[in-house]
mmCIF file of C-alpha atoms in Angstrom:
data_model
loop_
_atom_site.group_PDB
_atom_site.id
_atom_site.type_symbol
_atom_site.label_atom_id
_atom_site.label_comp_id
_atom_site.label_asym_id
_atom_site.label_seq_id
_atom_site.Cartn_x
_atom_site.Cartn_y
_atom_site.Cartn_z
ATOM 1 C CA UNK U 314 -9.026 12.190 11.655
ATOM 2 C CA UNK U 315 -7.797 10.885 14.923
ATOM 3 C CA UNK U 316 -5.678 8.008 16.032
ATOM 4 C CA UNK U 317 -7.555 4.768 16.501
ATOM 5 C CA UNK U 318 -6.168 3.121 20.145
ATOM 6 C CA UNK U 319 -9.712 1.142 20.742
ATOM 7 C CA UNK U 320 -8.428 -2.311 21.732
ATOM 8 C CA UNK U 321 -4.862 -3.902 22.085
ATOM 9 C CA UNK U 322 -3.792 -6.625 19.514
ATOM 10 C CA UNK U 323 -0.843 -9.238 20.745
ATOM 11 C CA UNK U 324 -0.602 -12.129 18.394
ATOM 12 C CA UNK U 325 2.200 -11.174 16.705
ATOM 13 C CA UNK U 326 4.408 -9.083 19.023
ATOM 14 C CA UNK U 327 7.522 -10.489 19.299
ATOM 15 C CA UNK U 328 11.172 -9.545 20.433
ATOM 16 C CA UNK U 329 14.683 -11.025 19.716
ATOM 17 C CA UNK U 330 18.347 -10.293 18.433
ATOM 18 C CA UNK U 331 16.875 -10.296 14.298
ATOM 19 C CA UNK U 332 13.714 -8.203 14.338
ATOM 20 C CA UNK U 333 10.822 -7.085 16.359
ATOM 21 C CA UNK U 334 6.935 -6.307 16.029
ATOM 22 C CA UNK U 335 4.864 -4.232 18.252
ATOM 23 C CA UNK U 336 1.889 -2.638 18.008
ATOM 24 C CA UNK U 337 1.435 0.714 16.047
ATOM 25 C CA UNK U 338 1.489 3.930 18.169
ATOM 26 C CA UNK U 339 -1.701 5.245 15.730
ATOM 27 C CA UNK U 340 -3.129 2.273 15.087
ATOM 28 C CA UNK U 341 -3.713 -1.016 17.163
ATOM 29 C CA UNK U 342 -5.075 -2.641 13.506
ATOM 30 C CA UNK U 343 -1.421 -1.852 12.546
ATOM 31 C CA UNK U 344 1.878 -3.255 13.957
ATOM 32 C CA UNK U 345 5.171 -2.034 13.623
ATOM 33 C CA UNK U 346 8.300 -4.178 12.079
ATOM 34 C CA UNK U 347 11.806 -3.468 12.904
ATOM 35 C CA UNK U 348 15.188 -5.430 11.328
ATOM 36 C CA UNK U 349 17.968 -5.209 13.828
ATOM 37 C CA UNK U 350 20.753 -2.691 11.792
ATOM 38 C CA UNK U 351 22.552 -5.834 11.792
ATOM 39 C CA UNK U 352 20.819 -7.803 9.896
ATOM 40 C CA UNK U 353 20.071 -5.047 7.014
ATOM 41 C CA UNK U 354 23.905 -3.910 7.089
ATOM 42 C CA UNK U 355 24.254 -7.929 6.256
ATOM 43 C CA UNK U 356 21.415 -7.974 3.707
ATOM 44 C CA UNK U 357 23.041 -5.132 1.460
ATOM 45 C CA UNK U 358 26.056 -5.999 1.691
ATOM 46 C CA UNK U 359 24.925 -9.279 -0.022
ATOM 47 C CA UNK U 360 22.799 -7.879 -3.019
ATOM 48 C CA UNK U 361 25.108 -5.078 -2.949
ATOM 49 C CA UNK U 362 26.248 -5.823 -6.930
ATOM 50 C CA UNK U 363 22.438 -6.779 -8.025
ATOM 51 C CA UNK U 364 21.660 -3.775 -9.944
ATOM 52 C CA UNK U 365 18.111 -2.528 -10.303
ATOM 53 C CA UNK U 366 18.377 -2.715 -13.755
ATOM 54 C CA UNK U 367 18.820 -6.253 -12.986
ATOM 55 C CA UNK U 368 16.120 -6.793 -10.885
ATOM 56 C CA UNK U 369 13.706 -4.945 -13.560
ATOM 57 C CA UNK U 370 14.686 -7.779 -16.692
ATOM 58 C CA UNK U 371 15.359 -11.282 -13.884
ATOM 59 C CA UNK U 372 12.308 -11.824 -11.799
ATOM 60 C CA UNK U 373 14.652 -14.831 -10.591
ATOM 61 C CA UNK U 374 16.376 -12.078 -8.837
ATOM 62 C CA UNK U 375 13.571 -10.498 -6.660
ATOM 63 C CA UNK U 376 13.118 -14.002 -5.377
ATOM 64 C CA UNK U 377 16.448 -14.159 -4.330
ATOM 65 C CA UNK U 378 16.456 -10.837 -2.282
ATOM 66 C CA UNK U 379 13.542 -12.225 -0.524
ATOM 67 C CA UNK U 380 14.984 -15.098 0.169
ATOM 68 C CA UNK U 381 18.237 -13.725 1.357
ATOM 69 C CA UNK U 382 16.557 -11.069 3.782
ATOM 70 C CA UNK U 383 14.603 -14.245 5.303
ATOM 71 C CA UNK U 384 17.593 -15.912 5.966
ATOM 72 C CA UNK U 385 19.058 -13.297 7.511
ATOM 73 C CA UNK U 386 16.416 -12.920 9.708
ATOM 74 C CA UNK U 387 14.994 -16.126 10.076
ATOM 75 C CA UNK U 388 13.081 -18.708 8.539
ATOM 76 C CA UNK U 389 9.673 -17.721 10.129
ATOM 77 C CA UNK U 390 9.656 -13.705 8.937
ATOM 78 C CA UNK U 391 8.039 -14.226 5.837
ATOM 79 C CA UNK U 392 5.367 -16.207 7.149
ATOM 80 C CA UNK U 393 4.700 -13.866 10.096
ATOM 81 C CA UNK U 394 4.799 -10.974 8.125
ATOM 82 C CA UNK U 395 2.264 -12.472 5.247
ATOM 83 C CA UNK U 396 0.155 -14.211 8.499
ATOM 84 C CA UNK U 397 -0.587 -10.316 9.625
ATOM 85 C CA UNK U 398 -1.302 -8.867 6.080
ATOM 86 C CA UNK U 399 -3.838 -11.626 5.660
ATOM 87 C CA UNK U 400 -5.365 -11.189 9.622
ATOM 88 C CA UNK U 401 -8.607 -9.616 8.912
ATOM 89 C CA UNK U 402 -7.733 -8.043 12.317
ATOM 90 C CA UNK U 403 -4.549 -6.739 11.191
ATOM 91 C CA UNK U 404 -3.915 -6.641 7.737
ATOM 92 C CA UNK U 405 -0.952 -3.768 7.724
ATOM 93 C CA UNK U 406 2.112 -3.136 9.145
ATOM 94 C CA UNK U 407 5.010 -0.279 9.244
ATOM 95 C CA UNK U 408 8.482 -1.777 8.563
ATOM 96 C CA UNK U 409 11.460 0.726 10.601
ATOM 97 C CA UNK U 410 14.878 0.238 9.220
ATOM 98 C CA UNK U 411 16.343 1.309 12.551
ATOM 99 C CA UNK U 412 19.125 2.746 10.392
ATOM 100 C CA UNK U 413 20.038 5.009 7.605
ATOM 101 C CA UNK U 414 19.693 2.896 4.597
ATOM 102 C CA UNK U 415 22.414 5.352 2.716
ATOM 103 C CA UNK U 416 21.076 5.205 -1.019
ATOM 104 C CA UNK U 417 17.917 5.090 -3.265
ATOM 105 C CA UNK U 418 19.107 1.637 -4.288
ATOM 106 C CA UNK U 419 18.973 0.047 -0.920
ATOM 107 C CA UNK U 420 15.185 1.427 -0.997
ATOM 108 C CA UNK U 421 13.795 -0.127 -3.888
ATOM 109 C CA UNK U 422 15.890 -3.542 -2.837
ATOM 110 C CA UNK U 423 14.818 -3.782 0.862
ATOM 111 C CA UNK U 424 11.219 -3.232 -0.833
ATOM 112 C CA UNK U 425 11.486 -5.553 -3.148
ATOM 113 C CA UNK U 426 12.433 -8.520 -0.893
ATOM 114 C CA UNK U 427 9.762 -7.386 1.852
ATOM 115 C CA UNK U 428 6.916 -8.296 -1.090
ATOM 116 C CA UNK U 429 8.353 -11.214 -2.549
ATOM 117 C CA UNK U 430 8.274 -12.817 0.878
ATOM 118 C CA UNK U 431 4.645 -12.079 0.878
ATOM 119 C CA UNK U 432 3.985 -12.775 -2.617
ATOM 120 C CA UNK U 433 4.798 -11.816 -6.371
ATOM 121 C CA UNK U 434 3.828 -8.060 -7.458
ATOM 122 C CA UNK U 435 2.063 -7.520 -10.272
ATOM 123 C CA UNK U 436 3.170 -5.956 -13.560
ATOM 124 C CA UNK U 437 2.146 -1.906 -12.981
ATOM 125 C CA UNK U 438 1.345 -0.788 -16.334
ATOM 126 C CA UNK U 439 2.171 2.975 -15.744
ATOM 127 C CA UNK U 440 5.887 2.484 -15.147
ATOM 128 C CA UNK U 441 6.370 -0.448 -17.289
ATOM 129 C CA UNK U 442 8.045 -2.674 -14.393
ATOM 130 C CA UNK U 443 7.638 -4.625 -11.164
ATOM 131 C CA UNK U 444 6.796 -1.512 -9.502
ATOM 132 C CA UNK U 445 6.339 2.528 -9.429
ATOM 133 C CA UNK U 446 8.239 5.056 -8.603
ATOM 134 C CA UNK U 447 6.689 8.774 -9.030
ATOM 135 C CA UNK U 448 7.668 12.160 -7.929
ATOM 136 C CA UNK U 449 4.968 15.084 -5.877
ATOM 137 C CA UNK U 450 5.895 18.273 -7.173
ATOM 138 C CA UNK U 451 4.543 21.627 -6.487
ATOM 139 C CA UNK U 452 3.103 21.725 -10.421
ATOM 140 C CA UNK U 453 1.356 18.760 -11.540
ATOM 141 C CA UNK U 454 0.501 18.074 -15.129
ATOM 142 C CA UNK U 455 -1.030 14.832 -14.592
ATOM 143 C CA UNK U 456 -4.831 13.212 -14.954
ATOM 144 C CA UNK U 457 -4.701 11.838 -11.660
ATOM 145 C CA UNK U 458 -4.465 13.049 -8.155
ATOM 146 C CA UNK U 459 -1.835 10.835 -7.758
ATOM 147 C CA UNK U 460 0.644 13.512 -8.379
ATOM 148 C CA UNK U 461 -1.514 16.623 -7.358
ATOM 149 C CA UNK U 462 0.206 17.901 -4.215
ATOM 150 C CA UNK U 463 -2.513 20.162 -3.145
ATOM 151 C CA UNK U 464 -5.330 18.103 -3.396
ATOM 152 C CA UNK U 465 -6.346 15.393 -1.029
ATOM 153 C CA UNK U 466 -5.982 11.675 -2.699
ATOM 154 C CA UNK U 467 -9.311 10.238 -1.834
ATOM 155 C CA UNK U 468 -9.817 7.142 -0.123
ATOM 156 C CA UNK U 469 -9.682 3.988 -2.779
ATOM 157 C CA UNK U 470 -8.533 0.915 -3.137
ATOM 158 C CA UNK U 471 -5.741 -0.180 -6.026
ATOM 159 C CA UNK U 472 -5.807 -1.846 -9.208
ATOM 160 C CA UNK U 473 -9.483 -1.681 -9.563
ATOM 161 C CA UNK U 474 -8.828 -1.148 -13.495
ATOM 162 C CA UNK U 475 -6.503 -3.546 -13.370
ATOM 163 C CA UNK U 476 -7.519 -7.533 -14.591
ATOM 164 C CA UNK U 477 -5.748 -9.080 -11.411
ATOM 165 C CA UNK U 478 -7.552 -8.597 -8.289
ATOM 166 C CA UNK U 479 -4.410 -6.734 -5.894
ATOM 167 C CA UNK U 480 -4.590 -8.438 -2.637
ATOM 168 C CA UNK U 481 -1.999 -6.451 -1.283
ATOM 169 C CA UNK U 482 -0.079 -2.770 -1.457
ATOM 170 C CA UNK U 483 3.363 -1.580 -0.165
ATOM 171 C CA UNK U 484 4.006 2.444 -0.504
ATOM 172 C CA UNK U 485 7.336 3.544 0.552
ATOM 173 C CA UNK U 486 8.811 7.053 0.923
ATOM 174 C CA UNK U 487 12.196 7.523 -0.736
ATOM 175 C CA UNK U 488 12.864 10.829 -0.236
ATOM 176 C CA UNK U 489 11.315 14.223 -0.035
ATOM 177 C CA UNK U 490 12.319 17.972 1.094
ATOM 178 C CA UNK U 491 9.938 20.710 1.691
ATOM 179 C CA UNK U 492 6.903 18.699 2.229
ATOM 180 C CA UNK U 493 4.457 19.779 5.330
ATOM 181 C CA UNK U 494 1.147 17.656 5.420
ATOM 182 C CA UNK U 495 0.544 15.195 2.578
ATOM 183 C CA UNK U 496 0.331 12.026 5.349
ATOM 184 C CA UNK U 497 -0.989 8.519 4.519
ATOM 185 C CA UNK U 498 -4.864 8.668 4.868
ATOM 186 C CA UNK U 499 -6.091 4.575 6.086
ATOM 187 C CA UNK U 500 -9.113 3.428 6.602
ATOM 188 C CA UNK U 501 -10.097 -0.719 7.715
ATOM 189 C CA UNK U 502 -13.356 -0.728 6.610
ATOM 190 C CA UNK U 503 -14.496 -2.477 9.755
ATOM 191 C CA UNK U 504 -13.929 0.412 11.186
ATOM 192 C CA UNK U 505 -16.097 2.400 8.849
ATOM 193 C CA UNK U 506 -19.699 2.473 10.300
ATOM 194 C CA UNK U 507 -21.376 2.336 7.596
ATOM 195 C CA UNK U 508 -19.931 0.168 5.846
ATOM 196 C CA UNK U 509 -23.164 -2.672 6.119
ATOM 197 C CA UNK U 510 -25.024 0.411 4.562
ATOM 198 C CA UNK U 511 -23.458 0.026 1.359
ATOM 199 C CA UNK U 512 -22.006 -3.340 0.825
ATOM 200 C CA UNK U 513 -25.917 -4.550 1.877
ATOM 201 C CA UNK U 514 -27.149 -2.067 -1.445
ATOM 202 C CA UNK U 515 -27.986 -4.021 -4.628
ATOM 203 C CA UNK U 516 -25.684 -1.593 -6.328
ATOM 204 C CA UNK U 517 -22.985 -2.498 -4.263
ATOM 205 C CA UNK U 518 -23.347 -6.155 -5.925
ATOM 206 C CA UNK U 519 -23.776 -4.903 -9.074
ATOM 207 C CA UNK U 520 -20.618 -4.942 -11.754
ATOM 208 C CA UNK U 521 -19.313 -1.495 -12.805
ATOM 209 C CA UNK U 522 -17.256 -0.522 -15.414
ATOM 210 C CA UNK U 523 -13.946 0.495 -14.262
ATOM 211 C CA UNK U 524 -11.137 2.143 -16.053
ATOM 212 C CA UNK U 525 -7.712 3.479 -15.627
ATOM 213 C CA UNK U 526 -6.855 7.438 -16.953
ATOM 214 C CA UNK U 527 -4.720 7.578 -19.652
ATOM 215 C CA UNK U 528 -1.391 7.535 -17.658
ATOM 216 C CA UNK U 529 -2.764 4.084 -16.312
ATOM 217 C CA UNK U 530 -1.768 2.617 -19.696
ATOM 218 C CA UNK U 531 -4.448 -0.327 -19.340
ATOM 219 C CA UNK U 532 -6.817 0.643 -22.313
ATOM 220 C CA UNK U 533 -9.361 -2.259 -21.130
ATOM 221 C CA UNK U 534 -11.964 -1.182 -19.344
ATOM 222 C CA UNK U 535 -12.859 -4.199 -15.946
ATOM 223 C CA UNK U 536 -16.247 -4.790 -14.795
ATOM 224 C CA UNK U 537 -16.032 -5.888 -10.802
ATOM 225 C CA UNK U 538 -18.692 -5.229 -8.159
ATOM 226 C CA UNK U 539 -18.079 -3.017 -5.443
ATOM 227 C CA UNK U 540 -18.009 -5.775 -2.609
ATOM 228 C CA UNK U 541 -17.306 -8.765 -2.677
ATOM 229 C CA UNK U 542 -16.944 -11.818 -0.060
ATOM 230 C CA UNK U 543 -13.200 -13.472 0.574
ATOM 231 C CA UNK U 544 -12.533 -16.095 3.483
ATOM 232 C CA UNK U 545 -16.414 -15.681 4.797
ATOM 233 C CA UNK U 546 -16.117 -11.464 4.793
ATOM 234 C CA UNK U 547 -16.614 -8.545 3.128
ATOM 235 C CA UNK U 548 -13.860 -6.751 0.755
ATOM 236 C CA UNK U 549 -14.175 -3.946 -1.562
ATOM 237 C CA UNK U 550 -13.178 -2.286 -5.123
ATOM 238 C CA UNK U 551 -13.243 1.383 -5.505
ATOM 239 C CA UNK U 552 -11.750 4.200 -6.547
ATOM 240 C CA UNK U 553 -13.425 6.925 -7.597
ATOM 241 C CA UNK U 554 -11.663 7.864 -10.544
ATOM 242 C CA UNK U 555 -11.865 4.672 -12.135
ATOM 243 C CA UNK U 556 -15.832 4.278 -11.717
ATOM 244 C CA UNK U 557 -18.185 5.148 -15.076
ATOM 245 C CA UNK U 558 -21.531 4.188 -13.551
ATOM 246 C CA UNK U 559 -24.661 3.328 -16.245
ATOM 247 C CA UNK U 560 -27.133 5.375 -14.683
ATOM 248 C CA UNK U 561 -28.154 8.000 -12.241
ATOM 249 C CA UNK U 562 -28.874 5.828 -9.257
ATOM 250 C CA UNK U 563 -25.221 4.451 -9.219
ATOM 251 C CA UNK U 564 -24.058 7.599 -9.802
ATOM 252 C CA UNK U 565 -25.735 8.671 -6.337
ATOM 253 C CA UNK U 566 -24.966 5.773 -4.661
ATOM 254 C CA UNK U 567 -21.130 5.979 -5.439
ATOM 255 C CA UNK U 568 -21.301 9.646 -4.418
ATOM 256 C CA UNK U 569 -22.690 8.689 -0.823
ATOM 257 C CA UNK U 570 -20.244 6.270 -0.745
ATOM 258 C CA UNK U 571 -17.220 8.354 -1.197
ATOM 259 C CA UNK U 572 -18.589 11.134 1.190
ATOM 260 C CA UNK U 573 -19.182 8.274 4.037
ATOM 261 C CA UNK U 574 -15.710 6.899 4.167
ATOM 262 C CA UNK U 575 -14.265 10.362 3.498
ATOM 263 C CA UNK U 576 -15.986 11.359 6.704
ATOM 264 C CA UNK U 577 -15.829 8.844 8.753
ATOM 265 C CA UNK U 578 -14.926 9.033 12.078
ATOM 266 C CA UNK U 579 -12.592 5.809 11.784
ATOM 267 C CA UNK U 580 -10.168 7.740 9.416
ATOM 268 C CA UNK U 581 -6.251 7.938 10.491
ATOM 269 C CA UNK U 582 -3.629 10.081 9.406
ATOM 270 C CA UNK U 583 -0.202 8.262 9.466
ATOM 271 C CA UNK U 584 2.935 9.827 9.120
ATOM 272 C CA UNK U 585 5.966 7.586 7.158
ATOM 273 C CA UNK U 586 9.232 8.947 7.403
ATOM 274 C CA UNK U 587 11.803 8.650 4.977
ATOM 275 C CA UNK U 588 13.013 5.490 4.133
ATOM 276 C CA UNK U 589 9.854 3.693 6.054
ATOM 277 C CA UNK U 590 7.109 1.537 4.099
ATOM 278 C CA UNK U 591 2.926 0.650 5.179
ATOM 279 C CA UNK U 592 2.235 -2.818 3.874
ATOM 280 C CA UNK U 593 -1.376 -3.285 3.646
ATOM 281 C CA UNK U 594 -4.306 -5.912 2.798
ATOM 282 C CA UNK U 595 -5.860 -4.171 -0.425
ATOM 283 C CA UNK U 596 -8.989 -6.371 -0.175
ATOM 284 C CA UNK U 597 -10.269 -4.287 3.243
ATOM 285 C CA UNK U 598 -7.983 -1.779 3.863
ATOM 286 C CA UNK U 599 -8.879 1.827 2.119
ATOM 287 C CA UNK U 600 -6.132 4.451 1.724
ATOM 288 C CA UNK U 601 -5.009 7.843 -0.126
ATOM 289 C CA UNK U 602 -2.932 11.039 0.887
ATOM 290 C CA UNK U 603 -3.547 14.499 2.747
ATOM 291 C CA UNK U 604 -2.953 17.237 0.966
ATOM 292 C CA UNK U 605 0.555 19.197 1.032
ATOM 293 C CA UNK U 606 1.115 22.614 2.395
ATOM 294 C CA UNK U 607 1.871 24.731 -0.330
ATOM 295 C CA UNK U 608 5.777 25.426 -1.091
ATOM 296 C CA UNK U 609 7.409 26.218 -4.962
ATOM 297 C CA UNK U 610 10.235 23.710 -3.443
ATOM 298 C CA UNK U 611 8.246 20.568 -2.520
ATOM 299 C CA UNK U 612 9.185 17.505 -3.763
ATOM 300 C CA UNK U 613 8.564 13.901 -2.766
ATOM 301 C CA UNK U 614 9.437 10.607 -4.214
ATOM 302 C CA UNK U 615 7.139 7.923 -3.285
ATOM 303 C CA UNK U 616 7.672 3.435 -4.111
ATOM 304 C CA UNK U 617 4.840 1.354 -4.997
ATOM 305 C CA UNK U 618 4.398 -2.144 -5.622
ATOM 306 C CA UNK U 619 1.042 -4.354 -4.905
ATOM 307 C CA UNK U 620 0.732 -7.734 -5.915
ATOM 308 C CA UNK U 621 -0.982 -11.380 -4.778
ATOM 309 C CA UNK U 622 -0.796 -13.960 -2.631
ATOM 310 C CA UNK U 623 1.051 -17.272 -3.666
ATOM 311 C CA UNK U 624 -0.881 -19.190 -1.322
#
């Protein structure tokens, strides 16, 4: 894996006294967001008695964070922010708090308003609320890799078990000690050159059964193809857990497919520290995890919410 610096995007860098955007350091598909400390110090101070309990039973509430945090900042964040997740160009961003956000609350809140000023996350079945938050330990008793420290979380894309199509994903890092390795794994799959290859294959057209483990907690299995066309290009659906092909040939063709974009070239390891988030377009944007170095101590608490659209 390498760091992608193959052409310089400028649409959306901007500067002033509320926030700025520049390009990402790894990734010139990425940018990077920062909120002035000012206007976060001002933002928590405001939803400083909305609990998260709160936020879990009023959706009314999540609005209202977003809504706040936009004002703070100005009217045009949100739509900047949701213009680059849904640049086929772009598609992703880092947000940097520029400041020590102090408590786990002030996580999940700052998260919160950041993707209802893109949209409305869906329900996420495994935690039973309006988003996830799960722990990497050095033992893992789970049916996913999710959780399995030492194992590399293969490239996929979310919620392909899921009966809403997830047009977009936010991961955040809340906290972790002892953890060497185990960085974001992304892949644009315009990047990936092989991507015609596949989406070209009759297969790859084709509607496979997809369907959660059991920790999932969605019981229904979802039959989607593998690509699909939105706003005149191609997307794609897969994770290779979730995939029970019919017959041999998709079986093989799957298989290729997961060793190509495993191995391709275009593949960049990103680095999140704590209290940072990766927003990114779900519909063409593959990601996973490195693997951890190995430590009885590790620990890491990771945020997730992905949702839609509203427009």
């Amino acid at each position: 894996m390498k760091t992608i610096k193959k052409k310089q995007m400028f649409k959306y860098i901007q500067n002033n006294r509320y926030f700025k955007i520049e390009v990402h350091p790894q990734h010139d598909r990425l940018y990077v967001v920062t909120v002035s400390q000012k206007v976060l110090n001002e933002f928590f101070e405001t939803v400083q008695k909305i609990t998260l309990q709160r936020l879990k039973y009023v959706e009314f509430e999540r609005f209202y964070l977003a809504n706040e945090l936009n004002r703070l900042i100005g009217d045009d964040f949100a739509s900047i922010i949701t213009e680059i997740l849904k640049d086929r160009e772009s598609g992703g961003f880092t947000l940097n708090s520029n400041c020590d956000l102090s408590n786990h609350d002030n996580y999940i809140k700052l998260a919160t308003a950041l993707s209802y000023c893109v949209g409305k996350p869906c329900f996420d079945a495994m935690s039973g609320n309006y988003y996830a938050e799960f722990a990497v330990k050095h033992t893992d008793n789970s049916d996913t890799y999710l959780r399995s420290a030492y194992t590399s979380l293969h490239l996929h894309s979310d919620g392909a078990y899921e009966k809403e199509i997830i047009d977009w994903l936010l991961m955040m890092k809340l906290g972790e000690e002892y953890a060497v390795g185990g960085n974001s794994k992304l892949l644009h799959i315009d990047d990936w050159s092989e991507q015609k290859l596949f989406s070209d294959s009759p297969i790859g057209q084709e509607k496979v059964e997809r369907l959660g483990a059991k920790s999932k907690n969605v019981e229904e299995p979802q039959y989607r193809p593998t690509f699909f066309e939105h706003n005149g290009a191609k997307c794609i659906c897969f994770a290779e857990q979730n995939i029970k092909p019919a017959n041999m040939e998709q079986a093989i063709y799957f298989r290729d497919l997961f060793n190509s974009i495993e191995q391709s070239d275009n593949l960049v390891s990103l680095h999140l520290p704590i209290g940072e988030l990766v927003m990114i377009n779900n519909l063409f944007w593959l990601h996973g995890r490195e693997p951890f170095k190995e430590n009885e101590k590790l620990y890491r608490v990771l945020l997730r919410q992905r949702g839609k659209f509203l427009s």
